[in-house]
PDB file of C-alpha atoms in Angstrom:
ATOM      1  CA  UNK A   1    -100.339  58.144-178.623  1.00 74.00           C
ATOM      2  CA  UNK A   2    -102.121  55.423-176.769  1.00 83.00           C
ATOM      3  CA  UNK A   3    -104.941  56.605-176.807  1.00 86.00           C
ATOM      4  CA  UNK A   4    -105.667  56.938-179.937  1.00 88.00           C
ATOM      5  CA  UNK A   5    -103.687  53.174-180.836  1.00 89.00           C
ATOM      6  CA  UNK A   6    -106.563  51.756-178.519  1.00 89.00           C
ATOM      7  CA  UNK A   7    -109.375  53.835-180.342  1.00 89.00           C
ATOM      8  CA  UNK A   8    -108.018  53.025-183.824  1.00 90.00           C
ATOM      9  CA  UNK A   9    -107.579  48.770-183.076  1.00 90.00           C
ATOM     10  CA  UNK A  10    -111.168  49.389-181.513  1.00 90.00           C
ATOM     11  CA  UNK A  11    -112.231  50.981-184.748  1.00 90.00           C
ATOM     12  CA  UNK A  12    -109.904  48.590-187.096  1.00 89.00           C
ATOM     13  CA  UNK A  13    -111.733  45.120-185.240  1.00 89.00           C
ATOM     14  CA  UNK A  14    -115.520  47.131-186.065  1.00 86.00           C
ATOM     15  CA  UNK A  15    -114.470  47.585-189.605  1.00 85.00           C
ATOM     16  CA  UNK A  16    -113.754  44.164-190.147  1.00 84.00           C
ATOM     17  CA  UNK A  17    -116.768  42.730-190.126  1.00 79.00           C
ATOM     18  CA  UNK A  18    -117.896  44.912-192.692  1.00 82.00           C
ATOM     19  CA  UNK A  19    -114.693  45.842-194.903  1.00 89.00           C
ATOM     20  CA  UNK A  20    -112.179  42.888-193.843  1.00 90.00           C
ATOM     21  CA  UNK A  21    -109.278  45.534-196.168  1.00 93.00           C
ATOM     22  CA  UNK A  22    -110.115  48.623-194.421  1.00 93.00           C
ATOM     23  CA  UNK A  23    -110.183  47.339-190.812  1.00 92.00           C
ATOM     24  CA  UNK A  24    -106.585  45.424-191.434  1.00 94.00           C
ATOM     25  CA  UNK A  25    -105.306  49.047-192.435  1.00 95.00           C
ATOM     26  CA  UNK A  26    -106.565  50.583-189.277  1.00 93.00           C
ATOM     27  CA  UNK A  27    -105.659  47.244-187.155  1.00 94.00           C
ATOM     28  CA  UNK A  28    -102.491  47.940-188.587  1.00 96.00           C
ATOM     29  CA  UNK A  29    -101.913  51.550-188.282  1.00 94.00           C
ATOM     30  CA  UNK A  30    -103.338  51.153-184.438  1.00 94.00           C
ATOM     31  CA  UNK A  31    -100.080  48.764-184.038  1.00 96.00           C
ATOM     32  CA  UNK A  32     -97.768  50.889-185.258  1.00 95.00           C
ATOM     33  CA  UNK A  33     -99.209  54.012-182.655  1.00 94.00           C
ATOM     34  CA  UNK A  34     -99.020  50.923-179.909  1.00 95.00           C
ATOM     35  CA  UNK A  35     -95.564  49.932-180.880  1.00 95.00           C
ATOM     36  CA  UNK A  36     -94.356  53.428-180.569  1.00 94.00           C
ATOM     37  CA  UNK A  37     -95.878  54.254-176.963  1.00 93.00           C
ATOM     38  CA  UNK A  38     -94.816  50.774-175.423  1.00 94.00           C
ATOM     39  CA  UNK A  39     -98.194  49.194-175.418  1.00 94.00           C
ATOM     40  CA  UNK A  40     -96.861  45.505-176.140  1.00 95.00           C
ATOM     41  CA  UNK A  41    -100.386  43.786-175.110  1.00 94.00           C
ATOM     42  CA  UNK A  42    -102.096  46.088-177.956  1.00 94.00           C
ATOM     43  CA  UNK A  43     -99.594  45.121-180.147  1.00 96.00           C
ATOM     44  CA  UNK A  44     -99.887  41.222-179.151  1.00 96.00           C
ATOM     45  CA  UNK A  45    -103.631  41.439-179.571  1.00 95.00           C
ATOM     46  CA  UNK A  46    -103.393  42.951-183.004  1.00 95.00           C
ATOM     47  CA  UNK A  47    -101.741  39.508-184.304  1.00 96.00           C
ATOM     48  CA  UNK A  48    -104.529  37.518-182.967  1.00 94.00           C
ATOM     49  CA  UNK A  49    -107.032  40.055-184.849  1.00 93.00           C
ATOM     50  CA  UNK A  50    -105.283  40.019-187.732  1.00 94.00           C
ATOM     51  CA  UNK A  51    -104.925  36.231-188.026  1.00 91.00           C
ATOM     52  CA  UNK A  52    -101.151  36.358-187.980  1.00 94.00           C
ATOM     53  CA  UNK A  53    -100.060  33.447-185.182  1.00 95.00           C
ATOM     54  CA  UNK A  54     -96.802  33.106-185.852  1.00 94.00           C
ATOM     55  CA  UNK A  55     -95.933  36.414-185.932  1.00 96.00           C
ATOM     56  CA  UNK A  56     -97.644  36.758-182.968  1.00 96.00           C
ATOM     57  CA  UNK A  57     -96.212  33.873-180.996  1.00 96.00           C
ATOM     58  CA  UNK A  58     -92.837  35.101-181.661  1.00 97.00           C
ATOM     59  CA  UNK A  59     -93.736  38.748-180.761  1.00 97.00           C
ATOM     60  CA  UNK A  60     -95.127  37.553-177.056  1.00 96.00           C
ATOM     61  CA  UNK A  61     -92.304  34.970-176.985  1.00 95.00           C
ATOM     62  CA  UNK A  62     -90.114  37.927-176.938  1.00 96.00           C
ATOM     63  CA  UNK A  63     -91.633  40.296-175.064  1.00 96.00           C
ATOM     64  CA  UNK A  64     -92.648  37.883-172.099  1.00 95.00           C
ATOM     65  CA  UNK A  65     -96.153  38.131-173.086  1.00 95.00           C
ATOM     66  CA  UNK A  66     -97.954  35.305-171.469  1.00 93.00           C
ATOM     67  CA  UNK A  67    -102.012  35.222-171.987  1.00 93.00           C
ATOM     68  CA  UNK A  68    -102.098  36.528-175.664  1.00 95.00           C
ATOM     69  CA  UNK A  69     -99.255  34.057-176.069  1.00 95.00           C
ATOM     70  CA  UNK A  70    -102.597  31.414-174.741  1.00 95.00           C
ATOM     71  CA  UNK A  71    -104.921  32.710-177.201  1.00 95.00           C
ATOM     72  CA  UNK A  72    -103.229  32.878-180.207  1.00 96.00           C
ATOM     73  CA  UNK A  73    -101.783  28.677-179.570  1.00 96.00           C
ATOM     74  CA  UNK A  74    -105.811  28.315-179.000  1.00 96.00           C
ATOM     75  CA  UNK A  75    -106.342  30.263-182.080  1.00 95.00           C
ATOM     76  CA  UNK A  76    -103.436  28.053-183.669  1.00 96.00           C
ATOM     77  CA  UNK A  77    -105.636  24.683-182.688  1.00 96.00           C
ATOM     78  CA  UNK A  78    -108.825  26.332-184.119  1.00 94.00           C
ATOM     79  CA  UNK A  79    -106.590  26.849-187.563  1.00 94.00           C
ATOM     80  CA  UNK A  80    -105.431  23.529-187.749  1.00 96.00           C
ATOM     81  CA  UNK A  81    -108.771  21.717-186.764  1.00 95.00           C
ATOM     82  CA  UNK A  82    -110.535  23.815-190.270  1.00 92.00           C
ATOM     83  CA  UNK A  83    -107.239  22.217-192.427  1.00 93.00           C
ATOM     84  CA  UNK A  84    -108.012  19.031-191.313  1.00 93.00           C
ATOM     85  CA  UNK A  85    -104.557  18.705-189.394  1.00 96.00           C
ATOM     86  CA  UNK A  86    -106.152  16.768-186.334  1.00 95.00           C
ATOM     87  CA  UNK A  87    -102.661  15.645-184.669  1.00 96.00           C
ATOM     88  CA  UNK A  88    -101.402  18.775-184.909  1.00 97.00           C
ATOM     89  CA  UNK A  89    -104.398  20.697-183.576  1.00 97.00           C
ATOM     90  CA  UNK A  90    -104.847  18.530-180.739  1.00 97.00           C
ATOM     91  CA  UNK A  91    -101.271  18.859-179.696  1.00 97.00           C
ATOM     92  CA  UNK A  92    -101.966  22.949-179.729  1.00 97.00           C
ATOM     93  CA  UNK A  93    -105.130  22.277-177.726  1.00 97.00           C
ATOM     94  CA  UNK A  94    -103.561  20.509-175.088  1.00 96.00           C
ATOM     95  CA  UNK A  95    -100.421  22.905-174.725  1.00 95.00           C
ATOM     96  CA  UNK A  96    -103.778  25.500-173.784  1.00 96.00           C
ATOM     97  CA  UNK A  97    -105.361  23.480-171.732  1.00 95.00           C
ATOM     98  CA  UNK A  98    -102.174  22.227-169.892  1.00 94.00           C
ATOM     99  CA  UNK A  99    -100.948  25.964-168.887  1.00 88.00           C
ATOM    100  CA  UNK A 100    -104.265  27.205-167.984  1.00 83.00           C
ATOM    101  CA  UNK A 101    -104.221  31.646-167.089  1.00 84.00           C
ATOM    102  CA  UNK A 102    -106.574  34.156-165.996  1.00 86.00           C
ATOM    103  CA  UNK A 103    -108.706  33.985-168.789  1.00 91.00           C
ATOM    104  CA  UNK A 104    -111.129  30.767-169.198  1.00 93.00           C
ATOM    105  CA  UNK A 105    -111.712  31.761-173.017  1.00 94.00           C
ATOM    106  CA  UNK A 106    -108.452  29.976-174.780  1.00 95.00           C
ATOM    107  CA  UNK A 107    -108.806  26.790-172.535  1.00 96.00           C
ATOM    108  CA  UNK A 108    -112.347  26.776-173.723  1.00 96.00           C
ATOM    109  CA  UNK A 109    -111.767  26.655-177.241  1.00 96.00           C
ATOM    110  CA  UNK A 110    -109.181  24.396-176.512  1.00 97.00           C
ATOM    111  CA  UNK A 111    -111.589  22.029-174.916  1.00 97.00           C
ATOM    112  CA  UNK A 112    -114.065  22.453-177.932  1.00 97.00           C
ATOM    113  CA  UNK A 113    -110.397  21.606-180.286  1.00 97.00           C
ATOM    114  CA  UNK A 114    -110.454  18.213-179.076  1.00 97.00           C
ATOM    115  CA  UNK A 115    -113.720  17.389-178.507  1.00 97.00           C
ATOM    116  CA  UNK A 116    -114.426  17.776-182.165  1.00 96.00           C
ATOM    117  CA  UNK A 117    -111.544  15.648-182.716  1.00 96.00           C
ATOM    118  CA  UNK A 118    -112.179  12.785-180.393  1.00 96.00           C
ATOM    119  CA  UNK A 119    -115.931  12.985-182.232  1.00 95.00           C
ATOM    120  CA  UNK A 120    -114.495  12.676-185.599  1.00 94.00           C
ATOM    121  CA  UNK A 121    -112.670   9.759-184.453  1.00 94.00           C
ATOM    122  CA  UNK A 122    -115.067   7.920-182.833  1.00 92.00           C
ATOM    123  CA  UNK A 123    -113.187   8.059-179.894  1.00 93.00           C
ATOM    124  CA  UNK A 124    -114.538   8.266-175.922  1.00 93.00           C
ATOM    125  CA  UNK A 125    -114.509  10.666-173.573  1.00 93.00           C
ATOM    126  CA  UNK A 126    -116.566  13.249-176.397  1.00 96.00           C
ATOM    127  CA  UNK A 127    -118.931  14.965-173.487  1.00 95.00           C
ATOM    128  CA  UNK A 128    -116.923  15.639-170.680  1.00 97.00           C
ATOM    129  CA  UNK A 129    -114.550  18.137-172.412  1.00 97.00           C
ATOM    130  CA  UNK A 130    -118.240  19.286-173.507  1.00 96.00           C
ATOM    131  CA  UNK A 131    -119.156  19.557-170.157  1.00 96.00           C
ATOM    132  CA  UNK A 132    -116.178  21.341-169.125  1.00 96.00           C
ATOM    133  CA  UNK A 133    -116.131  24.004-171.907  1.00 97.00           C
ATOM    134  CA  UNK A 134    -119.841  24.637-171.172  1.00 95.00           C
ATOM    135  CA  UNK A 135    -118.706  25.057-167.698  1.00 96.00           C
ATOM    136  CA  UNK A 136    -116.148  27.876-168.551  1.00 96.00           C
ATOM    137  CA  UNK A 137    -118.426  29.556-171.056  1.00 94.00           C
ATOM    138  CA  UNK A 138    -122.101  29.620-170.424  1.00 91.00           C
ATOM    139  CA  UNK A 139    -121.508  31.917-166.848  1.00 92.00           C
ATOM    140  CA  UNK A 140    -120.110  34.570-168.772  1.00 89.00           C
ATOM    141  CA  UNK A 141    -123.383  34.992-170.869  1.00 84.00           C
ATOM    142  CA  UNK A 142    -121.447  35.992-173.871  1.00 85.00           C
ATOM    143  CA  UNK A 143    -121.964  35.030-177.023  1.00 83.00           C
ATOM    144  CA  UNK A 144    -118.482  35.042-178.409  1.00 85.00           C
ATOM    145  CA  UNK A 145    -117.857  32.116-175.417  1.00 90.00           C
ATOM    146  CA  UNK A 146    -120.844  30.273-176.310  1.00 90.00           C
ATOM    147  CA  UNK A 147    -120.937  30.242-179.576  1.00 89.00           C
ATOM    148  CA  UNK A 148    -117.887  27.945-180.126  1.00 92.00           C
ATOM    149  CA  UNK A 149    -119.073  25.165-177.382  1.00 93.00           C
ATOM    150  CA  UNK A 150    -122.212  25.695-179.171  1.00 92.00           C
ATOM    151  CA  UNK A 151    -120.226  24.721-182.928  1.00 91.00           C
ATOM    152  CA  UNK A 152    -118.763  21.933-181.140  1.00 93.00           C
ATOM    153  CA  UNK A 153    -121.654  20.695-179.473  1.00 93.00           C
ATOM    154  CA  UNK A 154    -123.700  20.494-182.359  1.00 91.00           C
ATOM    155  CA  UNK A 155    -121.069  18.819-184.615  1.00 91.00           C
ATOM    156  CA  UNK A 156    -120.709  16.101-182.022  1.00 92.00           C
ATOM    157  CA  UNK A 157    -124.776  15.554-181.615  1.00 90.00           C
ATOM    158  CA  UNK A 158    -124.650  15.420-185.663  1.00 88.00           C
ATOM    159  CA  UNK A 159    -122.104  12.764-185.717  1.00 89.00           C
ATOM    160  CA  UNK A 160    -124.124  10.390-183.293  1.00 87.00           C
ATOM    161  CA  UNK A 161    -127.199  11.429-185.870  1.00 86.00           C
ATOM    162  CA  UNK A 162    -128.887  12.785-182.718  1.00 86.00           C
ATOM    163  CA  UNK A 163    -130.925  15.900-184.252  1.00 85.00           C
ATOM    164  CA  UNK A 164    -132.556  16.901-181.069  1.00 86.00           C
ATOM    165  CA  UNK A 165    -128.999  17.475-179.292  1.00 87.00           C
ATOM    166  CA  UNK A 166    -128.056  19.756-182.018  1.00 85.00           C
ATOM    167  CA  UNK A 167    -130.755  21.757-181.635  1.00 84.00           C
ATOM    168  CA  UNK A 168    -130.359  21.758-178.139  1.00 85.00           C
ATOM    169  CA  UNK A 169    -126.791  22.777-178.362  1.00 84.00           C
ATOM    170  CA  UNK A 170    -127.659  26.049-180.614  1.00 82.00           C
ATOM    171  CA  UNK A 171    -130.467  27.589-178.651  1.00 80.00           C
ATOM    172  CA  UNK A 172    -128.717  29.409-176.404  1.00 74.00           C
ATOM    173  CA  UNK A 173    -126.632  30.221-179.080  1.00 76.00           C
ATOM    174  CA  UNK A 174    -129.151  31.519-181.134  1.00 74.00           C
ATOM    175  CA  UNK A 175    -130.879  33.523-178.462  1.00 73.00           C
ATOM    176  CA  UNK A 176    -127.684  35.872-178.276  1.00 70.00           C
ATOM    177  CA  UNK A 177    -126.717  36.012-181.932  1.00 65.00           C
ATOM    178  CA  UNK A 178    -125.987  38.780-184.097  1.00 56.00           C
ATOM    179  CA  UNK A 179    -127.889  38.663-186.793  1.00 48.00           C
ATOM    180  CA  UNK A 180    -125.850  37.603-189.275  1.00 46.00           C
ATOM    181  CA  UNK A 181    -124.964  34.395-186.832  1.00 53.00           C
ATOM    182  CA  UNK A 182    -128.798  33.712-185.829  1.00 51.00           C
ATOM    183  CA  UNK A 183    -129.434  33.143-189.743  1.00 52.00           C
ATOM    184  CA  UNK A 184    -126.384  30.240-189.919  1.00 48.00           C
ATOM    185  CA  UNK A 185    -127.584  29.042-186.722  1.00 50.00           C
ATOM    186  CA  UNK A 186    -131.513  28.650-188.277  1.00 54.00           C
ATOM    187  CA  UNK A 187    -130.480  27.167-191.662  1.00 49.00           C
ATOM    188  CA  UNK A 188    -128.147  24.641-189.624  1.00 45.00           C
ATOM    189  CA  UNK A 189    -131.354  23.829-187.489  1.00 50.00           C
ATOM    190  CA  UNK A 190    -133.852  23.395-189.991  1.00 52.00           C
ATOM    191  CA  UNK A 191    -131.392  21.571-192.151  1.00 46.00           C
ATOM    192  CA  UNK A 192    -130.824  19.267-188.877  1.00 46.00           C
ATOM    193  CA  UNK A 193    -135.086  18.945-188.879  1.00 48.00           C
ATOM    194  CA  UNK A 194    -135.622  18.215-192.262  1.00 46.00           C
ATOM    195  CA  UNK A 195    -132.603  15.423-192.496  1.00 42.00           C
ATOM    196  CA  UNK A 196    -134.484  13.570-189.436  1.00 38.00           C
ATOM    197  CA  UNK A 197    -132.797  10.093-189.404  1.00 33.00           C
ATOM    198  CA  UNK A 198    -131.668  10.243-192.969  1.00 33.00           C
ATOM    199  CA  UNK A 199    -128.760  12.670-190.907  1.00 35.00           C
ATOM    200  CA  UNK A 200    -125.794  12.692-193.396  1.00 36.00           C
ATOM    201  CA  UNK A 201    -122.529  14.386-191.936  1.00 35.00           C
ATOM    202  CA  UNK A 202    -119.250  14.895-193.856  1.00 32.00           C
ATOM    203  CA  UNK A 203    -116.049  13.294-192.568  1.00 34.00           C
ATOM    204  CA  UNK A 204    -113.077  13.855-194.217  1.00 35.00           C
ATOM    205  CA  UNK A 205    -110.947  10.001-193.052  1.00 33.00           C
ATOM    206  CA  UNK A 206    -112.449   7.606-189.853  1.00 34.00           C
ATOM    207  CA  UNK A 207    -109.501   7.151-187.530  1.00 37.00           C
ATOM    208  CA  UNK A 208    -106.565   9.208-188.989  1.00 41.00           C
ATOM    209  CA  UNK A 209    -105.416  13.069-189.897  1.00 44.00           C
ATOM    210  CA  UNK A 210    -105.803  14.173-193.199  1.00 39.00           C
ATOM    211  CA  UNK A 211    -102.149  15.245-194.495  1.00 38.00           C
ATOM    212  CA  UNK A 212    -101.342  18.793-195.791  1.00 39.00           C
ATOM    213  CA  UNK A 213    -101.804  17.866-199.113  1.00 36.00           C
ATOM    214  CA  UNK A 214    -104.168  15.758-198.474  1.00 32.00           C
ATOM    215  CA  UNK A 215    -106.247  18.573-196.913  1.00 34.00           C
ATOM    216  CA  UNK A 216    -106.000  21.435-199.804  1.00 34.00           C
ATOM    217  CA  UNK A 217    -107.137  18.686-201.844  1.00 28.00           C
ATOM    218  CA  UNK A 218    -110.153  18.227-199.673  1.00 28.00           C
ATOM    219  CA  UNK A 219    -110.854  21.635-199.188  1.00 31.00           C
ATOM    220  CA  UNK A 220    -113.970  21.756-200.625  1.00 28.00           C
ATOM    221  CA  UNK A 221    -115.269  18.934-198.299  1.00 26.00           C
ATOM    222  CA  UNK A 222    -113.786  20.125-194.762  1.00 31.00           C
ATOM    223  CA  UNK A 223    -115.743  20.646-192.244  1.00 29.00           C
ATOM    224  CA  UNK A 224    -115.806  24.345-191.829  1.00 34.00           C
ATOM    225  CA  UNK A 225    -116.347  25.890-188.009  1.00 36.00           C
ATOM    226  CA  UNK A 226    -119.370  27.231-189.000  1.00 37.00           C
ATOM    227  CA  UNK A 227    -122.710  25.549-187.728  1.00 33.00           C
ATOM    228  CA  UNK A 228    -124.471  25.523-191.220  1.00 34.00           C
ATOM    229  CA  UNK A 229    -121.488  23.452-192.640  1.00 35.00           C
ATOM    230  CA  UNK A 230    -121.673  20.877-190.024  1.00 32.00           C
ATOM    231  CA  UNK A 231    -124.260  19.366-191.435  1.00 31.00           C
ATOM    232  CA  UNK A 232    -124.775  17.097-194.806  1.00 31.00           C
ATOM    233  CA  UNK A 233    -124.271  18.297-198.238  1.00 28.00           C
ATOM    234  CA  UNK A 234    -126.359  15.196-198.915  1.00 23.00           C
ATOM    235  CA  UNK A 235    -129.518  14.284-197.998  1.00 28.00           C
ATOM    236  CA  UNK A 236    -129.909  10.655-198.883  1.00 31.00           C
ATOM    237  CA  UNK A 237    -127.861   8.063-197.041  1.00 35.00           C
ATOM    238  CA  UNK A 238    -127.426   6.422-193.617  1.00 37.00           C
ATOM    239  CA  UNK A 239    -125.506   6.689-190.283  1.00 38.00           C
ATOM    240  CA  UNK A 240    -123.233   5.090-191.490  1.00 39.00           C
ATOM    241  CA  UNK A 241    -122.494   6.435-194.418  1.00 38.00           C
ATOM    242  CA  UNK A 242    -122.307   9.495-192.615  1.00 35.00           C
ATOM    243  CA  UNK A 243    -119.598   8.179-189.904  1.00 38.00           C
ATOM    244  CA  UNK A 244    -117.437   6.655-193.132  1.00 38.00           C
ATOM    245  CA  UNK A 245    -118.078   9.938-194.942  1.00 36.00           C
ATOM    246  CA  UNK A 246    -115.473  12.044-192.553  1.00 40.00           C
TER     247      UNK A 246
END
């Protein structure tokens, strides 16, 4: 019954981290339970645990299903950002951010969505979505909040070559991190240290998208939302190298 749905998709999300197979089979068997007693928000969350946005935009499409509907169009940006689809993503982000709801979390990562993007551009206006996502996430004191406007942040300070920003940006970060997290977030900072003004961040094209083609072919070169990959590959080079570079 419900019950047990809830206790299984709270099981199923556990055993992901750990055993991504197993906890999809229990995510999976917790929908079907939640399907059969009427819990449509269960259901709507498993698609957004699961990584299956379409499928989950068209569920809470049908069912009238409003704020999952918000996260998984957030989650949408976040997946378009890491395939290099920058038009795309920002169009996403600001469908979020235009049709704000109860929950601050999706219009945060929303914010973080395009401030990455305007960075990667060179364009203006980087800190105030900053500012805004900060706003949103550092009150709740959670690290799943933080952590993202911490990513962002510190991608941003990297592409200005400003080391002490991006450290800055991951402390509180790193003061509530798992630790599987705190050891990305260390490596990134350290790497960030050593690199001093010789700071050498990938970019993928300056001033466009990168094309779905274009962006499996550059897989290997993306820049990943993880903080350790935000940072050069390279060592050697200058600023603006590094701005050309993505």
């Amino acid at each position: 019954g419900a019950a047990l749905s809830q206790a299984l998709f709270a099981l199923g999300r556990i055993d992901s981290v750990d055993d991504p197979d197993r906890g999809r089979e229990t995510v999976l068997r917790a929908r079907a339970l939640a399907d059969e007693a009427g819990l449509e928000g269960v259901v709507a969350e498993t698609y957004l645990t699961l990584g299956e946005v379409d499928d989950g935009l068209a569920y809470c499409h049908e069912h009238g299903i409003e704020l999952m509907e918000r996260y998984l169009v957030a989650a949408r940006a976040v997946n378009e950002l890491t395939q290099g689809l920058w038009t795309e993503a920002a169009a996403s982000a600001g469908t979020v951010i235009a049709r704000p709801t109860v929950s601050t979390f999706p219009t945060t990562l929303a914010l973080t969505v395009l401030a990455r993007i305007r960075a990667r551009r060179a364009a203006p206006d980087v800190e105030p979505l900053l500012d805004r996502a900060r706003s949103l996430a550092e009150p709740t004191d959670e690290l799943g909040r933080i952590a993202p406007v911490a990513i962002a942040g510190a991608e941003t300070a990297g592409l200005r070559g400003d080391a002490a920003a991006v450290r800055a940006s991951t402390a509180r970060a790193a003061e509530r991190a798992t630790r599987h997290l705190e050891g990305e977030l260390l490596v990134h900072r350290r790497r960030i240290q050593h690199a001093g003004s010789d700071l050498h961040v990938l970019r993928l094209q300056r001033g466009g998208d990168v094309g779905r083609g274009e962006a499996q072919r550059l897989q290997p070169l993306r820049v990943e939302p993880d903080l350790h990959r935000i940072v050069a590959r390279a060592e050697h080079g200058d600023r603006a190298d590094a701005r050309h570079a993505l």
